[in-house]
PDB file of N, CA, C and O in Angstrom:
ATOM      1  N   UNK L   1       0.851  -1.167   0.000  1.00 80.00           N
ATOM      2  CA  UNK L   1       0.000   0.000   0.000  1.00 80.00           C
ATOM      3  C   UNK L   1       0.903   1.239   0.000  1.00 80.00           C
ATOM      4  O   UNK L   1       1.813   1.385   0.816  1.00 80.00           O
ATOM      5  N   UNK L   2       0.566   2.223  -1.073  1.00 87.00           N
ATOM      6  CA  UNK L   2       1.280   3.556  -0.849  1.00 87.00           C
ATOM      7  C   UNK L   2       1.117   4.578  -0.141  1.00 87.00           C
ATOM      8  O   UNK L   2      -0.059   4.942  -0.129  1.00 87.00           O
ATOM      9  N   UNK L   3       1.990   5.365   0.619  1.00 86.00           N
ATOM     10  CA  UNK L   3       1.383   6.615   1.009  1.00 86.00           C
ATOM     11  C   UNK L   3       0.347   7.218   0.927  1.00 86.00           C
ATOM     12  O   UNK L   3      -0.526   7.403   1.774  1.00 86.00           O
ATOM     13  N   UNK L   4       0.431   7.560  -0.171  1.00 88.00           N
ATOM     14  CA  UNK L   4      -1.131   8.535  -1.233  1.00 88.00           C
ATOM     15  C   UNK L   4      -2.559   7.259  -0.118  1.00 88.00           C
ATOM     16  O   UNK L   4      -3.381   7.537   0.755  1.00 88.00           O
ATOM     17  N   UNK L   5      -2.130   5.790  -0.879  1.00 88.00           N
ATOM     18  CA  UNK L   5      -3.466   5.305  -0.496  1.00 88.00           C
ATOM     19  C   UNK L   5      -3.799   5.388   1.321  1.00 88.00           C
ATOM     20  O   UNK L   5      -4.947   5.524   1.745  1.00 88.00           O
ATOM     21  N   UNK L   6      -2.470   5.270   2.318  1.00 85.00           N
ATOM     22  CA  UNK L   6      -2.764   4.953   3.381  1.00 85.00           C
ATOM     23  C   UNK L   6      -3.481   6.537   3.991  1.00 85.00           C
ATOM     24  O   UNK L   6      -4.169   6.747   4.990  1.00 85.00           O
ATOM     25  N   UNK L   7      -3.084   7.281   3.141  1.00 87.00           N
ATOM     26  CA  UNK L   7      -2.830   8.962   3.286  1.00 87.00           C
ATOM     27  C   UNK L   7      -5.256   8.859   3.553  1.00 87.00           C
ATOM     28  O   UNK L   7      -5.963   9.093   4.533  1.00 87.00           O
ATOM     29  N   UNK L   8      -5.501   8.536   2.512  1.00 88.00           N
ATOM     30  CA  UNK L   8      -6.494   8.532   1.725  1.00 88.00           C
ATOM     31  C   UNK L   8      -7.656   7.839   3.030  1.00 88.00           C
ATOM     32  O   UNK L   8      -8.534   8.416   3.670  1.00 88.00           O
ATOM     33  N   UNK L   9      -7.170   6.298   3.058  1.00 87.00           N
ATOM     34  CA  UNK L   9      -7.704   5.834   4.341  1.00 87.00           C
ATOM     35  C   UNK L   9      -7.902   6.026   5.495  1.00 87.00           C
ATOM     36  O   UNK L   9      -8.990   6.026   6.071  1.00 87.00           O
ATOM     37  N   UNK L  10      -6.582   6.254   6.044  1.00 86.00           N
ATOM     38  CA  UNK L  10      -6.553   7.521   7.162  1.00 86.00           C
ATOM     39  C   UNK L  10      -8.119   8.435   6.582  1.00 86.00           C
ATOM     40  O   UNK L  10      -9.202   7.850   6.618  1.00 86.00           O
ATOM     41  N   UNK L  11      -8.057   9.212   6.313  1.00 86.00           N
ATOM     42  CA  UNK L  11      -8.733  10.257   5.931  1.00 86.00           C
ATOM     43  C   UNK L  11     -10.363   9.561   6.011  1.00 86.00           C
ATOM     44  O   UNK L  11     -11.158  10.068   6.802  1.00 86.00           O
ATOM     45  N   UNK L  12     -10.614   8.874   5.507  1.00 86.00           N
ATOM     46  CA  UNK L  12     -11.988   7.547   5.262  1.00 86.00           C
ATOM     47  C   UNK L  12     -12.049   7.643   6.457  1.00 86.00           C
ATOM     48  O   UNK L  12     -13.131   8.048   6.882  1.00 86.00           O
ATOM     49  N   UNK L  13     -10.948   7.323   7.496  1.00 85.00           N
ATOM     50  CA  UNK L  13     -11.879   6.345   8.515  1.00 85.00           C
ATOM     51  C   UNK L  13     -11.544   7.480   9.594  1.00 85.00           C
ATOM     52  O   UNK L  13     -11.925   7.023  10.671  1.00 85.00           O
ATOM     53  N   UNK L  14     -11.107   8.505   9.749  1.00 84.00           N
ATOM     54  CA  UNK L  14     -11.181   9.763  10.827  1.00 84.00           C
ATOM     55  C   UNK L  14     -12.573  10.388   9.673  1.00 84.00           C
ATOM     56  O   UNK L  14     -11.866  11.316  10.063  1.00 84.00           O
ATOM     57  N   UNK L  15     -13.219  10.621   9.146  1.00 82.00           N
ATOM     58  CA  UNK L  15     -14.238  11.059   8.815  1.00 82.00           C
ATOM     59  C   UNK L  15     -15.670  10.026   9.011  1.00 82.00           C
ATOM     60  O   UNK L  15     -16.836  10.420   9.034  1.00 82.00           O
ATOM     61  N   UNK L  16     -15.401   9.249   9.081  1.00 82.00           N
ATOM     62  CA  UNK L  16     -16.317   8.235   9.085  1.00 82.00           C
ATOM     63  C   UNK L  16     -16.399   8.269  10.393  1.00 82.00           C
ATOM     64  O   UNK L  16     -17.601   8.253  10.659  1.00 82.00           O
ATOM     65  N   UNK L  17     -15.641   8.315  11.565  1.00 78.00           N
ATOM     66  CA  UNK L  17     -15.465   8.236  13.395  1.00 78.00           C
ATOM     67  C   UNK L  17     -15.964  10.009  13.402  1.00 78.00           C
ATOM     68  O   UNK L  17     -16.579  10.272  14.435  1.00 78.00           O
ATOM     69  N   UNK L  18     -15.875  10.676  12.877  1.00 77.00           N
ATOM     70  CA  UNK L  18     -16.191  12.172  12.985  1.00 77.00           C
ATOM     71  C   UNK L  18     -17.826  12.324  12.952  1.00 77.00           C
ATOM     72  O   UNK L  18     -18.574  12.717  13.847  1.00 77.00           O
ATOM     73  N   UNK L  19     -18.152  11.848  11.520  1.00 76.00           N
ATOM     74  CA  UNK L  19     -19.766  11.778  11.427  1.00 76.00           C
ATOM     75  C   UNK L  19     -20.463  10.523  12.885  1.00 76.00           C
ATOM     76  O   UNK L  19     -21.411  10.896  13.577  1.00 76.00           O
ATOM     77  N   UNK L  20     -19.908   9.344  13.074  1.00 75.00           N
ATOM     78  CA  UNK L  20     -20.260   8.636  13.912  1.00 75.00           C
ATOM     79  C   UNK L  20     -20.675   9.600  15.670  1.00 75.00           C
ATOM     80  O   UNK L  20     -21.701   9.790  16.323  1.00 75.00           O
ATOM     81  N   UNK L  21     -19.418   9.919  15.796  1.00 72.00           N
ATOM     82  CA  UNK L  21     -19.206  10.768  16.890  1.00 72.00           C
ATOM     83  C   UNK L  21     -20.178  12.087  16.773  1.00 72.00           C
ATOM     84  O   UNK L  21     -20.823  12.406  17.772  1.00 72.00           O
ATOM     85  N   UNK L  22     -20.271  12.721  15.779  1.00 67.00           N
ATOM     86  CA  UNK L  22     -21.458  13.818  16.290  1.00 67.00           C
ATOM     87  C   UNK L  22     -23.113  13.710  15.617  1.00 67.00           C
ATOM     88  O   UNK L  22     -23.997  14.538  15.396  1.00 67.00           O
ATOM     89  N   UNK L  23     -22.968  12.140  15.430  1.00 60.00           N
ATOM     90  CA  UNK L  23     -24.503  11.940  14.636  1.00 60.00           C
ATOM     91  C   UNK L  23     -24.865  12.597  13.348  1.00 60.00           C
ATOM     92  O   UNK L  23     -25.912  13.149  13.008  1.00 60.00           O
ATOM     93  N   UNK L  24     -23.466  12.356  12.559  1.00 52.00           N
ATOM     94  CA  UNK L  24     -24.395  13.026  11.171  1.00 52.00           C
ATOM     95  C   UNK L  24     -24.023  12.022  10.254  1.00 52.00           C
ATOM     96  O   UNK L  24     -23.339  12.239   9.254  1.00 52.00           O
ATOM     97  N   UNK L  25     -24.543  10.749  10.644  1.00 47.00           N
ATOM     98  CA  UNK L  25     -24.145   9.703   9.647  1.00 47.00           C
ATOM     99  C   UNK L  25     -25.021   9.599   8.649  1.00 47.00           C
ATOM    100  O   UNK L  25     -26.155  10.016   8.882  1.00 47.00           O
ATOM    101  N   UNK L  26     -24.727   9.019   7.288  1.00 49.00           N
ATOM    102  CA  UNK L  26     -25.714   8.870   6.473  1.00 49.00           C
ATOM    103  C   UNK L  26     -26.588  10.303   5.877  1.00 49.00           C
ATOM    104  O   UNK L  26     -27.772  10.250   5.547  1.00 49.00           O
ATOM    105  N   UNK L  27     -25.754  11.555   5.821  1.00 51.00           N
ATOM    106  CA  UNK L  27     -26.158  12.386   5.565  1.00 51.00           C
ATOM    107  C   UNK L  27     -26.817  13.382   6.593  1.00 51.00           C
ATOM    108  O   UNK L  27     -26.926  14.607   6.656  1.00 51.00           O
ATOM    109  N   UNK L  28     -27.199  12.344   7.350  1.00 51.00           N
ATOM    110  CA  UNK L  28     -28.724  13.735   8.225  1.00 51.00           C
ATOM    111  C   UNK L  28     -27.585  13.951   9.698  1.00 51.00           C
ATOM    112  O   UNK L  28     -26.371  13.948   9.900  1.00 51.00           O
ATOM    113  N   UNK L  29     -29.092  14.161  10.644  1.00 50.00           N
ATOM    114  CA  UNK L  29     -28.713  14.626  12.037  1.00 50.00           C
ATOM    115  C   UNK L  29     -28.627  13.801  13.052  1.00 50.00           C
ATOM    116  O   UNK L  29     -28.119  14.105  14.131  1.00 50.00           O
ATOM    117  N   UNK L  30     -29.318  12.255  12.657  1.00 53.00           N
ATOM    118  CA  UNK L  30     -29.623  11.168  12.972  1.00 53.00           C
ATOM    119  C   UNK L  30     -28.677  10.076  13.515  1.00 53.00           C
ATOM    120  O   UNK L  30     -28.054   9.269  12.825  1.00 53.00           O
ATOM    121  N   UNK L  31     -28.666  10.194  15.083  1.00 52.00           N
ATOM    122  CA  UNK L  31     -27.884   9.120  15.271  1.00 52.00           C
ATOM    123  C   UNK L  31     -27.578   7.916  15.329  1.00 52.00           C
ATOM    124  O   UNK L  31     -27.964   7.506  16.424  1.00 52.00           O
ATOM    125  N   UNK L  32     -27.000   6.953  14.643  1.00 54.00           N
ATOM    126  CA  UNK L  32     -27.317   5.322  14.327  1.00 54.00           C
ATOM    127  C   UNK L  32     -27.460   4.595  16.020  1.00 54.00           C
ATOM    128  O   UNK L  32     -28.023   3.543  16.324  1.00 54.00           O
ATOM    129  N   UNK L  33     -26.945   5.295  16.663  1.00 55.00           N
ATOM    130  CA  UNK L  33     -26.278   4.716  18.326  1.00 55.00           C
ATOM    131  C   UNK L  33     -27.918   4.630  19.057  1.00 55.00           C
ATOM    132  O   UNK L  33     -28.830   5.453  18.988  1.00 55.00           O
ATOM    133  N   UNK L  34     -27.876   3.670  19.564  1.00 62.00           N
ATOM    134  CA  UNK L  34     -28.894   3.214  20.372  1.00 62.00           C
ATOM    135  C   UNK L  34     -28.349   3.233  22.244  1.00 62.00           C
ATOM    136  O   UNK L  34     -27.336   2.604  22.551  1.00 62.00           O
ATOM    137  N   UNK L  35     -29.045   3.906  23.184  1.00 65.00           N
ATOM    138  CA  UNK L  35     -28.434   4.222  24.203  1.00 65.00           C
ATOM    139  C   UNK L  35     -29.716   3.517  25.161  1.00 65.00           C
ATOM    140  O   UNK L  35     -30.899   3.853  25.205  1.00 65.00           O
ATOM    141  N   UNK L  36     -28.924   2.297  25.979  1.00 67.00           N
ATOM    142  CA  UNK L  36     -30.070   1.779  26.983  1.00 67.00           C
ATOM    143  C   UNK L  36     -29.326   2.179  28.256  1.00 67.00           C
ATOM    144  O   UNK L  36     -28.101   2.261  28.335  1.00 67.00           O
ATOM    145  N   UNK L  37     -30.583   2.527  29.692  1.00 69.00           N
ATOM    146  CA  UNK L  37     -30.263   2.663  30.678  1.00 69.00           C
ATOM    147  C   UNK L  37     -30.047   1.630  31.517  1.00 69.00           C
ATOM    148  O   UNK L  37     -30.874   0.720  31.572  1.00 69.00           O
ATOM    149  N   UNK L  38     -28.634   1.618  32.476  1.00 75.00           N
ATOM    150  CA  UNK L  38     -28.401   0.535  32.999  1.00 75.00           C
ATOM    151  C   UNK L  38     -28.913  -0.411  34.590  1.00 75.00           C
ATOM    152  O   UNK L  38     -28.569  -1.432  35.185  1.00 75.00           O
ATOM    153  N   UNK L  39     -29.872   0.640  34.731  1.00 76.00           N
ATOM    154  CA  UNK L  39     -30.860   0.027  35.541  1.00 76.00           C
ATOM    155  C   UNK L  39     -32.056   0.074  35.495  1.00 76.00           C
ATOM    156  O   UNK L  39     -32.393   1.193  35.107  1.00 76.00           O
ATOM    157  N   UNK L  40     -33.028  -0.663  35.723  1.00 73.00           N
ATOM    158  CA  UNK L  40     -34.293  -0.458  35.637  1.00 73.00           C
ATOM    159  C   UNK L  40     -35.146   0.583  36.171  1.00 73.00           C
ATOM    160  O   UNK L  40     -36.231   0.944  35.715  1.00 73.00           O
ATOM    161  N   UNK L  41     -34.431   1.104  37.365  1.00 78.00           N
ATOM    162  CA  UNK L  41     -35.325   2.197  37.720  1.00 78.00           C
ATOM    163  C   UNK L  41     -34.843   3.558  36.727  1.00 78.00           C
ATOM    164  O   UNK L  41     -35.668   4.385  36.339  1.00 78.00           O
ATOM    165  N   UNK L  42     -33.594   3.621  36.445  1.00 83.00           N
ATOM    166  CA  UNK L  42     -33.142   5.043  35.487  1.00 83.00           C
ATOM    167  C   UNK L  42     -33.879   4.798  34.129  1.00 83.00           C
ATOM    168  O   UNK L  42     -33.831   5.812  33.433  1.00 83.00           O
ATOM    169  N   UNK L  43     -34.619   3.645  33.475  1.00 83.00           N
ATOM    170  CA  UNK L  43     -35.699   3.545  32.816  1.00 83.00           C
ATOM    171  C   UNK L  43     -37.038   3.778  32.681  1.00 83.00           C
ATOM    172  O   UNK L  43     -37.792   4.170  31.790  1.00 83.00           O
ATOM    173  N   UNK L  44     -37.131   3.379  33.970  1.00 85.00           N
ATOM    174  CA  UNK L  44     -38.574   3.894  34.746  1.00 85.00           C
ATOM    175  C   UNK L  44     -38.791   5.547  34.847  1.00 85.00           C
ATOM    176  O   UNK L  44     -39.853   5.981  34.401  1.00 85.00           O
ATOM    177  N   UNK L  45     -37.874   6.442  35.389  1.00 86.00           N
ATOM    178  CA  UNK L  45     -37.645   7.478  35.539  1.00 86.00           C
ATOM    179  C   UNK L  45     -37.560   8.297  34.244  1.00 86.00           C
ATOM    180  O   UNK L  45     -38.361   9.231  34.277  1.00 86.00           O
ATOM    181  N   UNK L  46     -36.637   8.223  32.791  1.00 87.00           N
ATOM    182  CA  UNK L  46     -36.559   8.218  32.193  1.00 87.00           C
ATOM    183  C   UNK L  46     -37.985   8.085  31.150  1.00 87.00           C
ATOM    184  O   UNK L  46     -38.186   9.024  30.379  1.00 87.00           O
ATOM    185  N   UNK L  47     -38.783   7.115  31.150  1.00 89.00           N
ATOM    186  CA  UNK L  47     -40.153   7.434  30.886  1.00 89.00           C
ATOM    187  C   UNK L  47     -40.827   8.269  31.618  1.00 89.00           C
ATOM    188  O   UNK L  47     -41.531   9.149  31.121  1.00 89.00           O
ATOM    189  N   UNK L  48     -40.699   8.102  32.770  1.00 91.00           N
ATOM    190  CA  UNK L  48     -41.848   9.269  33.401  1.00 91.00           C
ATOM    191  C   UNK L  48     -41.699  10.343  32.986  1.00 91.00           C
ATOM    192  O   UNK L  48     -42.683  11.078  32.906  1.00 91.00           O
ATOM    193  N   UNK L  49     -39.956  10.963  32.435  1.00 92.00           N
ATOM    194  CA  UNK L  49     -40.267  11.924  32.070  1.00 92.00           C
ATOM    195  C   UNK L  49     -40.535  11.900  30.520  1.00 92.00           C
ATOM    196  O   UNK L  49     -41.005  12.912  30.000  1.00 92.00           O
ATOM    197  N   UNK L  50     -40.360  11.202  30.043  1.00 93.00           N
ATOM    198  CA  UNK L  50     -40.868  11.449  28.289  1.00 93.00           C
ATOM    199  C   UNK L  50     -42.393  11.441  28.667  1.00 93.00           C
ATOM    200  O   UNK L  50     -43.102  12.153  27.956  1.00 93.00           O
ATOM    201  N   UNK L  51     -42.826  10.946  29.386  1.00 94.00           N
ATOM    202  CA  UNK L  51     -44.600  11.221  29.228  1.00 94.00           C
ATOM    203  C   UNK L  51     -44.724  12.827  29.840  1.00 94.00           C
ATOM    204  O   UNK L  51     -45.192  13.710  29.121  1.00 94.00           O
ATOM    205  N   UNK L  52     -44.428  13.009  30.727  1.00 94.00           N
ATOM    206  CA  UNK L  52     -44.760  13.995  31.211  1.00 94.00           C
ATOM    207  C   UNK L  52     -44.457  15.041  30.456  1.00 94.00           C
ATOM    208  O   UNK L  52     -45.124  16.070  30.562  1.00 94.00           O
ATOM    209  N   UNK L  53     -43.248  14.939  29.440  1.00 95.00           N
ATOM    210  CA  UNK L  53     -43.211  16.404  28.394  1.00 95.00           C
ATOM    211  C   UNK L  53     -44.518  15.971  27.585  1.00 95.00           C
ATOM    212  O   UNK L  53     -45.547  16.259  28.197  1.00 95.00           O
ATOM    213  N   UNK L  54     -44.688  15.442  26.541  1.00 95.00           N
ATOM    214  CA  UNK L  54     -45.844  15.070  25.998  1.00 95.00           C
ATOM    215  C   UNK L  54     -46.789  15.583  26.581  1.00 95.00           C
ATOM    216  O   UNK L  54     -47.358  16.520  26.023  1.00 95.00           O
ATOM    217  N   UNK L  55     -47.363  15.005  28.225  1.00 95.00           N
ATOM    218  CA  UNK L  55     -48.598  15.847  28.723  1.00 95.00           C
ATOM    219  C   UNK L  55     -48.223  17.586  28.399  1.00 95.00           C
ATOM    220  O   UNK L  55     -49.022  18.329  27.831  1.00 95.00           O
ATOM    221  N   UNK L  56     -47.426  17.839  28.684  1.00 95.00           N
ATOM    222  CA  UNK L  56     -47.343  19.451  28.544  1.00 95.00           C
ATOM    223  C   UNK L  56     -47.557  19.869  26.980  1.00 95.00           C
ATOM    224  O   UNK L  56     -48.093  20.927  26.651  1.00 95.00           O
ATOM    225  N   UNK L  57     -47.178  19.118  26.273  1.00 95.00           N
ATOM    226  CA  UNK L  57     -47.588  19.455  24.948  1.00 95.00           C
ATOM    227  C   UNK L  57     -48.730  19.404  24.411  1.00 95.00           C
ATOM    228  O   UNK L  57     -49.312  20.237  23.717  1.00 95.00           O
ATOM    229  N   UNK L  58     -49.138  18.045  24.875  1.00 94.00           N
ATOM    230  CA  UNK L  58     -50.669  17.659  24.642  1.00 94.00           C
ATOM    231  C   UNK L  58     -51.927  19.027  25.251  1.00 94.00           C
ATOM    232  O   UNK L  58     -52.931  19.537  24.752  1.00 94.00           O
ATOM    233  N   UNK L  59     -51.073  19.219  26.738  1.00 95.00           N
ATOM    234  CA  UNK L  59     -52.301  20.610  27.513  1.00 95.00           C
ATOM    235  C   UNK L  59     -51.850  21.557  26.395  1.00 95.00           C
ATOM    236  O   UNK L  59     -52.704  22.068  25.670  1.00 95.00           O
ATOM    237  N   UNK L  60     -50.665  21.789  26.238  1.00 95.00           N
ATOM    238  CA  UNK L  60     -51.037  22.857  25.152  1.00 95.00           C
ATOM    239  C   UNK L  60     -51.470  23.309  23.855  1.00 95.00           C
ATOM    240  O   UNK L  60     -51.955  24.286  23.284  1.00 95.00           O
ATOM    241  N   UNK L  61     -51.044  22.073  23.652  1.00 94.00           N
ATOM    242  CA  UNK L  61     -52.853  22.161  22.048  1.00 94.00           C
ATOM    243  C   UNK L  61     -53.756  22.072  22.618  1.00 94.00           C
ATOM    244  O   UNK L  61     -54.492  22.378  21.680  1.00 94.00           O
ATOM    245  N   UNK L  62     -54.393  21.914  23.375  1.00 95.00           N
ATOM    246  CA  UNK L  62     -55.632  21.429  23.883  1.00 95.00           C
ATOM    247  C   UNK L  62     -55.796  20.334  23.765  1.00 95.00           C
ATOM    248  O   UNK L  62     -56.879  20.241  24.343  1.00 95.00           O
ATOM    249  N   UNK L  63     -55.427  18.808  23.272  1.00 93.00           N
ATOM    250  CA  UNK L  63     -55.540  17.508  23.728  1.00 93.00           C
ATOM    251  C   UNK L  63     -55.884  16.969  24.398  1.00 93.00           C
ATOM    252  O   UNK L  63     -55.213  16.078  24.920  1.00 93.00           O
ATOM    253  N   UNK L  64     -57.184  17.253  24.741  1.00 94.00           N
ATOM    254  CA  UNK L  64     -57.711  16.809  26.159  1.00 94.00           C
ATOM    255  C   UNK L  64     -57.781  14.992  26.528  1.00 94.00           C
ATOM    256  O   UNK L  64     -57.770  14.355  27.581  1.00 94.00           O
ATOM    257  N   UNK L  65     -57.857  14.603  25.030  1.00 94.00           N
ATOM    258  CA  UNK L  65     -57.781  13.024  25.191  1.00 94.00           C
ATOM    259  C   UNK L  65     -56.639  12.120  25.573  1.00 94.00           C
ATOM    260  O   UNK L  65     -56.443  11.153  26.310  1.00 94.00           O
ATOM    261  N   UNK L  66     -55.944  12.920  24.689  1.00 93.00           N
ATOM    262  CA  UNK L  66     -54.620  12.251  24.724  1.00 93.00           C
ATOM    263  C   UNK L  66     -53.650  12.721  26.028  1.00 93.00           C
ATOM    264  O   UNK L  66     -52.496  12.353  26.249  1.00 93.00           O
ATOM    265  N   UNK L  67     -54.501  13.668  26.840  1.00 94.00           N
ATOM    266  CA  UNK L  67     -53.946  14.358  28.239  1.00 94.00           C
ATOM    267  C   UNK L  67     -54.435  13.112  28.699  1.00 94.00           C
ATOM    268  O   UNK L  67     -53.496  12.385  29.023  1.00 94.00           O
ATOM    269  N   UNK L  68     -55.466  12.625  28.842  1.00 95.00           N
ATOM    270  CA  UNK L  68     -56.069  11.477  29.540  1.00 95.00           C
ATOM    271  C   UNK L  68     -55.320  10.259  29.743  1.00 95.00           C
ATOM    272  O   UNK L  68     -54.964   9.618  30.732  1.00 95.00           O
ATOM    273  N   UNK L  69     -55.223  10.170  28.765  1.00 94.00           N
ATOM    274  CA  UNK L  69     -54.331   8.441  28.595  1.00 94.00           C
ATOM    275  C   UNK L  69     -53.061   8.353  28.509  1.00 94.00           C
ATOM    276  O   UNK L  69     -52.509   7.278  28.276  1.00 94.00           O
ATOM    277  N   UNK L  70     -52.196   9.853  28.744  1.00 94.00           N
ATOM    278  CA  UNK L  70     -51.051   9.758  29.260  1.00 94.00           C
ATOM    279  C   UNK L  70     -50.944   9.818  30.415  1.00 94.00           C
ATOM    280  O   UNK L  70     -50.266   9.084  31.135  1.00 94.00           O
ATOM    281  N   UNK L  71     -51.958  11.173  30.869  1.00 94.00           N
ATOM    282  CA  UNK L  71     -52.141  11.188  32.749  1.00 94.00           C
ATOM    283  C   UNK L  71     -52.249   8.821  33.694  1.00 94.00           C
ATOM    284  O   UNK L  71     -51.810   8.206  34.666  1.00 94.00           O
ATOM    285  N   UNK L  72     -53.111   8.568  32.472  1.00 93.00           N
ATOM    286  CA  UNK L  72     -52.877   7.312  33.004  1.00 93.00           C
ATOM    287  C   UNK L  72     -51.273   6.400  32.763  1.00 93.00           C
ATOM    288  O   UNK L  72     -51.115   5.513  33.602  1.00 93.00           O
ATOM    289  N   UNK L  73     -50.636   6.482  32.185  1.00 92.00           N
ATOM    290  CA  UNK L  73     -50.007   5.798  32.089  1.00 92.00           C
ATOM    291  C   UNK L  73     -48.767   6.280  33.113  1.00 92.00           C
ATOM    292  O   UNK L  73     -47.948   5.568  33.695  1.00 92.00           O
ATOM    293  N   UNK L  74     -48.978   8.343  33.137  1.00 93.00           N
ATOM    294  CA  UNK L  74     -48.105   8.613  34.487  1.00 93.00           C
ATOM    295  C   UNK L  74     -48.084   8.295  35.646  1.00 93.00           C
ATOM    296  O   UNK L  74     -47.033   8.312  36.287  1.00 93.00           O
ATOM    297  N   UNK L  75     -49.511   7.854  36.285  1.00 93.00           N
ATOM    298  CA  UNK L  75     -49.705   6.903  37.310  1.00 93.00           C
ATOM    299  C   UNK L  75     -49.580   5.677  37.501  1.00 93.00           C
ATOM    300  O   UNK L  75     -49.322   5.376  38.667  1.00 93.00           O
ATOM    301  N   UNK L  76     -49.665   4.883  36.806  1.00 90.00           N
ATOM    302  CA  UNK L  76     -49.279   3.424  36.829  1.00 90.00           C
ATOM    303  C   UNK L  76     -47.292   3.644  36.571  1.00 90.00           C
ATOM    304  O   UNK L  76     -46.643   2.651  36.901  1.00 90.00           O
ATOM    305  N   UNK L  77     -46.454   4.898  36.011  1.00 89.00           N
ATOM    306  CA  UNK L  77     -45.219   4.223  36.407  1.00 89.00           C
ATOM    307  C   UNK L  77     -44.782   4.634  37.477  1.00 89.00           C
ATOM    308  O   UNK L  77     -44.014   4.057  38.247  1.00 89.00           O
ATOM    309  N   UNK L  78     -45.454   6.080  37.605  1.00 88.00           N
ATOM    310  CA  UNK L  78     -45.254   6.537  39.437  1.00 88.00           C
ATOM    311  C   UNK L  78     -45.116   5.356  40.299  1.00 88.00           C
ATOM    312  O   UNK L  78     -44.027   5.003  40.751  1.00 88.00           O
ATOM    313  N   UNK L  79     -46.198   4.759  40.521  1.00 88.00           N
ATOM    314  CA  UNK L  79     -46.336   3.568  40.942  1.00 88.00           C
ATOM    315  C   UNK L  79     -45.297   2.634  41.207  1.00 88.00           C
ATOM    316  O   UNK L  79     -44.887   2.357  42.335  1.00 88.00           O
ATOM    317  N   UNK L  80     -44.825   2.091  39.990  1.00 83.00           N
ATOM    318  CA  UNK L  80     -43.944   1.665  39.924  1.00 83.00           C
ATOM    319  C   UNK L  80     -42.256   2.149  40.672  1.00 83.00           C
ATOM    320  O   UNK L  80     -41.435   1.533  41.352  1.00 83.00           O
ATOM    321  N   UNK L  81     -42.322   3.533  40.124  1.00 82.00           N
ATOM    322  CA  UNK L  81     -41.210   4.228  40.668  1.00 82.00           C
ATOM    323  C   UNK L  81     -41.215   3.910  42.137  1.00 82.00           C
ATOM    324  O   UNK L  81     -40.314   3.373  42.782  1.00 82.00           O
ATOM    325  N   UNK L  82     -42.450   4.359  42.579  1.00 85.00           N
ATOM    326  CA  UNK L  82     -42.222   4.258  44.134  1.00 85.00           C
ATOM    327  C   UNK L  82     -42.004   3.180  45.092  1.00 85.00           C
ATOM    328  O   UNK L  82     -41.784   3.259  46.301  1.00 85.00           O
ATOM    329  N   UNK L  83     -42.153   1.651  43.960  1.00 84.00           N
ATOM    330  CA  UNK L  83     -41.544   0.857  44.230  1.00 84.00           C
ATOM    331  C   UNK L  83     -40.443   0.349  44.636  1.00 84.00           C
ATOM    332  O   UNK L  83     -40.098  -0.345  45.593  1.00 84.00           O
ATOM    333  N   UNK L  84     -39.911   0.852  43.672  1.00 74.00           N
ATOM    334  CA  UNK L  84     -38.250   0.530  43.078  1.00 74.00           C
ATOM    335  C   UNK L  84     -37.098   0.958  44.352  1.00 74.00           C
ATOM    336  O   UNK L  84     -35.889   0.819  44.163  1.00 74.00           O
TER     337      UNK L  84
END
């Protein structure tokens, strides 16, 4: 392999770890990396709060339904939380 080519590769694969590293693989903004929490309760917690932004979004369109059946699902992981 010559210079020029190793020169070249180099270059491939620090750009390829560059897009990896700040999520702009494949063109977009989109990160391929999948991130799980390593305990069950920082999961638990972790949903409670993705519902709970949603409810705030939902009250603010006016969503009154879909306020409903998230308000339920915030209680059943409360629940849970307060288990844990």
């Amino acid at each position: 392999m010559t210079d020029e080519q190793m020169q070249k590769l180099a270059k491939m694969l620090a750009d390829d770890l560059t897009k990896r590293i700040y999520g702009v693989a494949n063109g977009n903004n989109e990160s391929d990396m999948t991130w799980y929490a390593d305990r069950d309760d920082d999961h638990a917690i972790g949903e409670l709060a993705r519902l709970m932004t949603l409810l705030n979004i939902y009250q603010d369109r006016e969503e009154y339904e879909k306020c409903h059946l998230i308000n339920k699902h915030i209680k059943k992981l409360e629940k849970i939380v307060e288990n844990l």
